[in-house]
Coordinates of N, CA, C and O in Angstrom, one line a residue:
R1432 N 25.4 -5.4 -3.9 CA 24.9 -4.7 -5.1 C 23.4 -4.9 -5.3 O 22.8 -4.0 -5.7
Y1433 N 23.0 -6.1 -5.1 CA 21.6 -6.4 -5.2 C 20.7 -5.5 -4.3 O 19.7 -5.0 -4.8
M1434 N 21.1 -5.3 -3.1 CA 20.3 -4.5 -2.1 C 20.3 -3.1 -2.6 O 19.3 -2.4 -2.4
K1435 N 21.5 -2.6 -3.1 CA 21.5 -1.2 -3.5 C 20.5 -1.0 -4.7 O 19.8 0.0 -4.7
N1436 N 20.5 -1.9 -5.6 CA 19.7 -1.8 -6.8 C 18.2 -1.9 -6.3 O 17.3 -1.2 -6.9
K1437 N 17.9 -2.7 -5.4 CA 16.6 -2.9 -4.9 C 16.1 -1.7 -4.2 O 14.9 -1.2 -4.5
L1438 N 16.9 -1.0 -3.4 CA 16.5 0.2 -2.8 C 16.4 1.4 -3.8 O 15.5 2.2 -3.7
A1439 N 17.2 1.4 -4.7 CA 17.2 2.5 -5.7 C 16.1 2.3 -6.7 O 15.7 3.3 -7.4
S1440 N 15.5 1.1 -6.8 CA 14.4 0.9 -7.8 C 13.1 1.5 -7.4 O 12.1 1.3 -8.1
G1441 N 13.0 2.2 -6.3 CA 11.8 2.8 -6.0 C 11.2 2.4 -4.7 O 10.2 2.9 -4.3
E1442 N 11.7 1.4 -4.1 CA 11.2 0.9 -2.8 C 11.6 2.0 -1.7 O 12.7 2.4 -1.7
K1443 N 10.6 2.3 -0.9 CA 10.9 3.3 0.1 C 11.1 2.6 1.5 O 10.4 1.6 1.8
K1444 N 12.0 3.1 2.2 CA 12.2 2.7 3.6 C 11.1 3.3 4.5 O 10.9 4.5 4.3
I1445 N 10.6 2.6 5.4 CA 9.6 3.1 6.3 C 10.3 3.3 7.6 O 10.8 2.3 8.2
I1446 N 10.4 4.5 8.1 CA 11.0 4.8 9.4 C 9.9 5.2 10.4 O 9.1 6.1 10.1
I1447 N 9.9 4.4 11.4 CA 8.8 4.6 12.4 C 9.5 5.4 13.6 O 10.5 4.9 14.1
K1448 N 9.0 6.6 13.8 CA 9.5 7.4 14.9 C 8.7 7.3 16.1 O 7.5 7.6 16.1
L1449 N 9.3 6.8 17.2 CA 8.5 6.6 18.4 C 8.3 8.0 19.1 O 9.1 8.9 19.0
P1450 N 7.2 8.1 19.8 CA 7.0 9.4 20.5 C 8.0 9.6 21.6 O 8.5 8.6 22.1
P1451 N 8.3 10.8 22.0 CA 9.4 11.0 23.1 C 9.1 10.3 24.4 O 10.1 9.8 25.0
H1452 N 7.9 10.2 24.8 CA 7.6 9.5 26.1 C 7.9 8.0 26.0 O 8.4 7.4 26.9
A1453 N 7.7 7.4 24.8 CA 8.0 6.0 24.6 C 9.5 5.7 24.7 O 10.0 4.8 25.3
I1454 N 10.3 6.6 24.0 CA 11.7 6.5 24.1 C 12.3 6.7 25.5 O 13.1 5.9 25.9
A1455 N 11.7 7.7 26.2 CA 12.2 7.9 27.5 C 11.9 6.8 28.5 O 12.7 6.4 29.3
L1456 N 10.7 6.3 28.4 CA 10.3 5.1 29.3 C 11.2 3.9 29.0 O 11.6 3.2 29.9
S1457 N 11.4 3.7 27.7 CA 12.3 2.5 27.3 C 13.7 2.7 27.9 O 14.3 1.8 28.4
S1458 N 14.2 3.9 27.7 CA 15.6 4.2 28.2 C 15.6 4.1 29.8 O 16.6 3.6 30.3
L1459 N 14.6 4.5 30.4 CA 14.6 4.4 31.9 C 14.5 2.9 32.3 O 15.2 2.5 33.3
N1460 N 13.8 2.1 31.6 CA 13.7 0.7 31.8 C 15.1 0.0 31.7 O 15.6 -0.8 32.5
E1461 N 15.8 0.4 30.6 CA 17.2 -0.1 30.4 C 18.1 0.3 31.5 O 18.9 -0.5 31.9
L1462 N 18.0 1.6 31.9 CA 18.9 2.1 33.0 C 18.6 1.3 34.3 O 19.5 1.0 35.0
E1463 N 17.3 1.1 34.5 CA 17.0 0.3 35.7 C 17.6 -1.1 35.7 O 18.0 -1.6 36.7
E1464 N 17.6 -1.7 34.5 CA 18.1 -3.1 34.4 C 19.6 -3.1 34.6 O 20.2 -4.1 35.0
K1465 N 20.3 -2.0 34.3 CA 21.8 -1.9 34.4 C 22.2 -2.0 35.9 O 23.3 -2.4 36.2
K1466 N 21.3 -1.5 36.8 CA 21.6 -1.5 38.2 C 23.0 -0.8 38.5 O 23.8 -1.3 39.2
L1467 N 23.2 0.4 38.0 CA 24.4 1.1 38.1 C 24.7 1.5 39.6 O 25.8 1.3 40.1
W1468 N 23.7 2.1 40.2 CA 24.0 2.6 41.6 C 24.2 1.4 42.5 O 24.9 1.6 43.5
Q1469 N 23.6 0.3 42.3 CA 23.7 -0.9 43.1 C 25.2 -1.4 43.0 O 25.7 -2.1 43.9
Q1470 N 25.8 -1.1 41.9 CA 27.2 -1.5 41.7 C 28.2 -0.5 42.1 O 29.4 -0.6 42.0
G1471 N 27.7 0.6 42.7 CA 28.6 1.7 43.2 C 28.8 2.8 42.2 O 29.6 3.7 42.4
L1472 N 28.2 2.7 41.0 CA 28.4 3.7 40.0 C 27.4 4.8 40.1 O 26.5 5.0 39.2
I1473 N 27.4 5.5 41.2 CA 26.3 6.4 41.5 C 26.4 7.6 40.6 O 25.3 8.1 40.1
K1474 N 27.5 8.2 40.3 CA 27.7 9.4 39.5 C 27.2 9.0 38.0 O 26.5 9.8 37.4
E1475 N 27.6 7.9 37.5 CA 27.2 7.4 36.2 C 25.6 7.3 36.1 O 25.0 7.6 35.1
Y1476 N 25.1 6.7 37.2 CA 23.6 6.5 37.3 C 22.9 7.8 37.2 O 22.0 8.0 36.4
H1477 N 23.3 8.8 38.0 CA 22.7 10.1 38.0 C 22.9 10.9 36.6 O 22.0 11.6 36.2
S1478 N 24.1 10.7 36.1 CA 24.4 11.3 34.8 C 23.4 10.7 33.7 O 22.9 11.5 32.9
E1479 N 23.3 9.4 33.7 CA 22.4 8.8 32.6 C 20.9 9.1 32.8 O 20.2 9.4 31.9
I1480 N 20.5 9.1 34.1 CA 19.1 9.4 34.3 C 18.7 10.8 34.0 O 17.7 11.1 33.4
T1481 N 19.6 11.8 34.3 CA 19.3 13.1 33.9 C 19.4 13.4 32.4 O 18.6 14.1 31.9
E1482 N 20.3 12.7 31.8 CA 20.4 12.8 30.3 C 19.1 12.3 29.6 O 18.7 12.9 28.7
I1483 N 18.6 11.2 30.1 CA 17.3 10.7 29.6 C 16.2 11.7 29.7 O 15.5 12.0 28.8
I1484 N 16.1 12.3 30.9 CA 15.0 13.2 31.1 C 15.3 14.5 30.3 O 14.3 15.1 29.7
R1485 N 16.5 15.0 30.2 CA 16.8 16.2 29.5 C 16.5 16.0 28.0 O 16.0 16.8 27.3
K1486 N 16.9 14.8 27.5 CA 16.6 14.5 26.1 C 15.1 14.4 25.8 O 14.6 14.9 24.8
Y1487 N 14.4 13.9 26.8 CA 12.9 13.9 26.7 C 12.4 15.3 26.7 O 11.5 15.6 25.9
F1488 N 12.9 16.2 27.5 CA 12.5 17.6 27.5 C 12.7 18.2 26.1 O 11.9 19.0 25.6
E1489 N 13.9 17.9 25.5 CA 14.2 18.4 24.2 C 13.2 18.0 23.2 O 12.7 18.8 22.4
E1490 N 12.8 16.8 23.2 CA 11.8 16.3 22.2 C 10.4 16.7 22.5 O 9.7 17.1 21.6
R1491 N 10.0 16.6 23.8 CA 8.6 16.9 24.2 C 8.3 18.4 24.2 O 7.3 18.8 23.7
F1492 N 9.2 19.2 24.8 CA 8.9 20.6 25.0 C 9.7 21.5 24.0 O 9.6 22.7 24.1
K1493 N 10.6 20.9 23.2 CA 11.4 21.6 22.2 C 12.2 22.7 22.8 O 12.3 23.9 22.4
L1494 N 13.0 22.3 23.9 CA 13.9 23.3 24.5 C 15.3 22.6 24.6 O 15.3 21.4 24.8
P1495 N 16.4 23.3 24.5 CA 17.7 22.7 24.5 C 18.2 22.3 25.9 O 19.1 22.8 26.4
A1496 N 17.5 21.4 26.5 CA 17.7 21.0 27.9 C 19.1 20.4 28.1 O 19.6 20.6 29.2
L1497 N 19.7 19.8 27.2 CA 21.0 19.2 27.4 C 22.1 20.3 27.6 O 23.1 20.1 28.3
E1498 N 21.9 21.5 27.0 CA 22.9 22.5 27.1 C 22.6 23.5 28.2 O 23.3 24.4 28.5
L1499 N 21.4 23.4 28.9 CA 21.0 24.3 29.9 C 21.4 23.8 31.3 O 21.4 22.7 31.6
T1500 N 21.5 24.8 32.2 CA 21.7 24.5 33.6 C 20.4 24.1 34.2 O 19.3 24.3 33.5
T1501 N 20.4 23.6 35.4 CA 19.1 23.2 36.0 C 18.2 24.4 36.2 O 17.0 24.3 35.9
S1502 N 18.7 25.5 36.6 CA 17.8 26.7 36.8 C 17.3 27.2 35.5 O 16.1 27.6 35.4
E1503 N 18.1 27.2 34.4 CA 17.7 27.6 33.1 C 16.6 26.7 32.6 O 15.6 27.2 32.0
A1504 N 16.8 25.4 32.7 CA 15.8 24.4 32.2 C 14.5 24.6 33.0 O 13.4 24.6 32.3
T1505 N 14.5 24.8 34.3 CA 13.2 24.9 35.0 C 12.6 26.2 34.7 O 11.3 26.3 34.6
L1506 N 13.4 27.3 34.4 CA 12.8 28.5 34.1 C 12.0 28.4 32.7 O 10.9 28.9 32.6
L1507 N 12.6 27.7 31.8 CA 12.0 27.6 30.5 C 10.8 26.6 30.6 O 9.8 26.8 29.9
L1508 N 10.8 25.6 31.5 CA 9.7 24.8 31.7 C 8.5 25.5 32.3 O 7.4 25.2 32.0
R1509 N 8.8 26.5 33.1 CA 7.7 27.3 33.7 C 6.9 28.0 32.6 O 5.7 28.3 32.8
Q1510 N 7.5 28.3 31.5 CA 6.8 29.0 30.4 C 5.9 28.1 29.6 O 5.2 28.5 28.8
R1511 N 6.1 26.8 29.8 CA 5.2 25.8 29.1 C 4.1 25.4 30.0 O 4.3 24.8 31.1
K1512 N 2.9 25.6 29.5 CA 1.7 25.3 30.3 C 1.6 23.8 30.6 O 1.2 23.4 31.7
E1513 N 1.9 23.0 29.6 CA 1.8 21.5 29.8 C 2.8 20.9 30.8 O 2.7 19.8 31.2
A1514 N 3.8 21.7 31.2 CA 4.8 21.3 32.1 C 4.5 21.6 33.5 O 5.2 21.3 34.5
G1515 N 3.4 22.3 33.8 CA 3.0 22.7 35.1 C 3.0 21.7 36.2 O 3.6 21.9 37.3
P1516 N 2.4 20.5 35.9 CA 2.4 19.4 37.0 C 3.7 18.9 37.4 O 3.8 18.2 38.4
I1517 N 4.8 19.1 36.6 CA 6.1 18.5 37.0 C 7.1 19.5 37.4 O 8.3 19.1 37.6
L1518 N 6.8 20.7 37.6 CA 7.8 21.7 37.9 C 8.6 21.4 39.2 O 9.8 21.5 39.2
D1519 N 7.9 21.2 40.2 CA 8.5 20.9 41.5 C 9.3 19.6 41.5 O 10.5 19.6 42.0
I1520 N 8.7 18.6 40.9 CA 9.4 17.3 40.8 C 10.7 17.4 40.0 O 11.8 16.9 40.4
T1521 N 10.6 18.2 38.9 CA 11.7 18.3 38.0 C 12.9 19.1 38.7 O 14.0 18.7 38.6
Y1522 N 12.5 20.1 39.4 CA 13.5 20.9 40.1 C 14.3 20.1 41.1 O 15.5 20.0 41.2
N1523 N 13.5 19.3 41.9 CA 14.1 18.5 42.9 C 15.0 17.4 42.3 O 16.1 17.1 42.8
F1524 N 14.4 16.8 41.2 CA 15.1 15.7 40.5 C 16.5 16.2 40.0 O 17.5 15.6 40.2
L1525 N 16.5 17.4 39.3 CA 17.7 17.9 38.7 C 18.7 18.4 39.7 O 19.9 18.2 39.6
T1526 N 18.2 19.0 40.8 CA 19.1 19.5 41.9 C 19.8 18.3 42.6 O 21.0 18.4 42.9
N1527 N 19.0 17.3 42.9 CA 19.7 16.1 43.5 C 20.7 15.5 42.6 O 21.8 15.2 43.1
A1528 N 20.5 15.4 41.3 CA 21.4 14.9 40.4 C 22.7 15.8 40.3 O 23.8 15.3 40.3
D1529 N 22.4 17.1 40.3 CA 23.6 18.0 40.3 C 24.5 17.9 41.5 O 25.7 17.9 41.4
M1530 N 23.8 17.7 42.7 CA 24.6 17.5 43.9 C 25.5 16.3 43.8 O 26.7 16.3 44.2
V1531 N 25.0 15.2 43.2 CA 25.8 14.0 43.1 C 26.9 14.2 42.1 O 28.0 13.8 42.3
K1532 N 26.5 14.8 40.9 CA 27.5 14.9 39.8 C 28.6 15.9 40.1 O 29.7 15.7 39.7
F1533 N 28.2 17.0 40.7 CA 29.2 18.1 40.8 C 29.7 18.4 42.3 O 30.8 19.0 42.4
A1534 N 28.9 18.0 43.3 CA 29.3 18.3 44.7 C 29.8 17.1 45.4 O 30.0 17.1 46.6
K1535 N 29.9 16.0 44.7 CA 30.4 14.7 45.2 C 29.5 14.2 46.4 O 30.0 13.6 47.3
F1536 N 28.2 14.5 46.3 CA 27.3 14.1 47.3 C 27.1 12.6 47.2 O 26.9 12.1 46.0
N1537 N 27.1 11.8 48.3 CA 26.8 10.4 48.2 C 25.4 10.1 48.8 O 25.3 10.0 50.0
P1538 N 24.4 10.0 47.9 CA 23.1 9.8 48.4 C 22.8 8.4 49.0 O 23.5 7.5 48.6
A1539 N 21.8 8.4 49.9 CA 21.4 7.1 50.4 C 20.7 6.3 49.3 O 20.2 6.9 48.3
S1540 N 20.6 5.0 49.4 CA 19.9 4.2 48.4 C 18.5 4.6 48.2 O 18.0 4.5 47.0
S1541 N 17.8 5.1 49.2 CA 16.4 5.5 49.0 C 16.3 6.7 48.1 O 15.3 6.8 47.3
I1542 N 17.3 7.6 48.1 CA 17.3 8.7 47.2 C 17.5 8.2 45.7 O 16.9 8.7 44.8
N1543 N 18.4 7.2 45.5 CA 18.6 6.7 44.2 C 17.3 6.1 43.7 O 17.0 6.2 42.5
E1544 N 16.6 5.3 44.5 CA 15.3 4.7 44.1 C 14.3 5.8 43.8 O 13.5 5.7 42.8
E1545 N 14.3 6.8 44.6 CA 13.3 7.9 44.4 C 13.6 8.7 43.1 O 12.7 9.1 42.5
M1546 N 14.9 8.8 42.7 CA 15.2 9.4 41.5 C 14.5 8.7 40.3 O 14.0 9.3 39.4
M1547 N 14.6 7.4 40.3 CA 13.9 6.6 39.2 C 12.4 6.8 39.3 O 11.8 7.0 38.2
K1548 N 11.8 6.8 40.4 CA 10.4 7.1 40.5 C 10.0 8.4 40.0 O 9.0 8.6 39.3
Q1549 N 10.8 9.4 40.4 CA 10.6 10.8 39.9 C 10.7 10.9 38.4 O 9.9 11.6 37.7
A1550 N 11.7 10.2 37.8 CA 11.9 10.2 36.4 C 10.7 9.6 35.7 O 10.2 10.2 34.7
Y1551 N 10.2 8.5 36.1 CA 9.0 7.9 35.6 C 7.8 8.9 35.7 O 7.0 9.0 34.8
E1552 N 7.7 9.5 36.9 CA 6.6 10.4 37.1 C 6.6 11.6 36.2 O 5.6 12.1 35.6
I1553 N 7.8 12.2 35.9 CA 8.0 13.3 35.0 C 7.5 12.9 33.7 O 6.7 13.7 33.0
V1554 N 7.9 11.8 33.2 CA 7.5 11.4 31.8 C 6.0 11.1 31.8 O 5.3 11.6 30.9
N1555 N 5.5 10.3 32.7 CA 4.1 9.9 32.7 C 3.1 11.1 32.9 O 2.0 11.0 32.3
K1556 N 3.5 12.1 33.6 CA 2.6 13.2 33.8 C 2.6 14.2 32.6 O 1.7 15.1 32.5
T1557 N 3.5 14.0 31.7 CA 3.6 15.0 30.6 C 3.4 14.3 29.2 O 3.6 14.9 28.2
V1558 N 2.9 13.0 29.3 CA 2.5 12.4 28.0 C 1.3 13.1 27.4 O 0.3 13.4 28.0
P1559 N 1.5 13.5 26.1 CA 0.4 14.3 25.5 C -0.8 13.4 25.3 O -0.7 12.2 25.1
E1560 N -2.0 14.0 25.5 CA -3.2 13.3 25.3 C -3.4 13.0 23.9 O -3.1 13.9 23.0
E1561 N -3.9 11.9 23.5 CA -4.1 11.5 22.2 C -5.1 12.3 21.5 O -5.0 12.6 20.3
S1562 N -6.2 12.7 22.2 CA -7.2 13.5 21.6 C -6.7 14.9 21.1 O -7.1 15.4 20.1
S1563 N -5.7 15.4 21.8 CA -5.2 16.7 21.4 C -4.3 16.6 20.2 O -4.2 17.4 19.3
E1564 N -3.6 15.4 20.0 CA -2.8 15.1 18.8 C -3.8 15.0 17.6 O -3.4 15.5 16.5
V1565 N -4.9 14.4 17.8 CA -5.8 14.2 16.6 C -6.4 15.6 16.3 O -6.5 15.9 15.1
E1566 N -6.7 16.4 17.2 CA -7.2 17.8 16.9 C -6.2 18.6 16.2 O -6.5 19.4 15.3
D1567 N -4.9 18.5 16.6 CA -3.9 19.3 15.9 C -3.7 18.9 14.4 O -3.4 19.8 13.6
V1568 N -4.0 17.7 14.1 CA -3.9 17.2 12.7 C -5.0 17.9 11.8 O -4.7 18.2 10.6
R1569 N -6.1 18.2 12.3 CA -7.2 18.7 11.5 C -7.0 20.1 11.1 O -6.6 21.0 11.3

């Protein structure tokens, strides 16, 4: 009861919202530490890694990437100027994951490692420049 009264008395909660790239990089680090594909959980690994990237696309580019197919997502990304550097990587990344998830493809360990590298590259190449964020505020 004390805490309810304290919050109701006018104190405000401060909610810090992390930028999409920070959330994605943190999630990728956590996934890497789980070592799913090393344990034989290849489909789960590919499902999680694509979900992280698709959530990142939703926050960063404001498109419903979780509900879109790979071809629809890449088509919408082509319309975003800031997504230009990652179009080829993204298409390869999502198609490889689709093959594992839906076609029961069993990739070599080098492909699983490459998927993680591609995920980091997708996020790192699309981090917004801080100077453009400052200019948008003015």
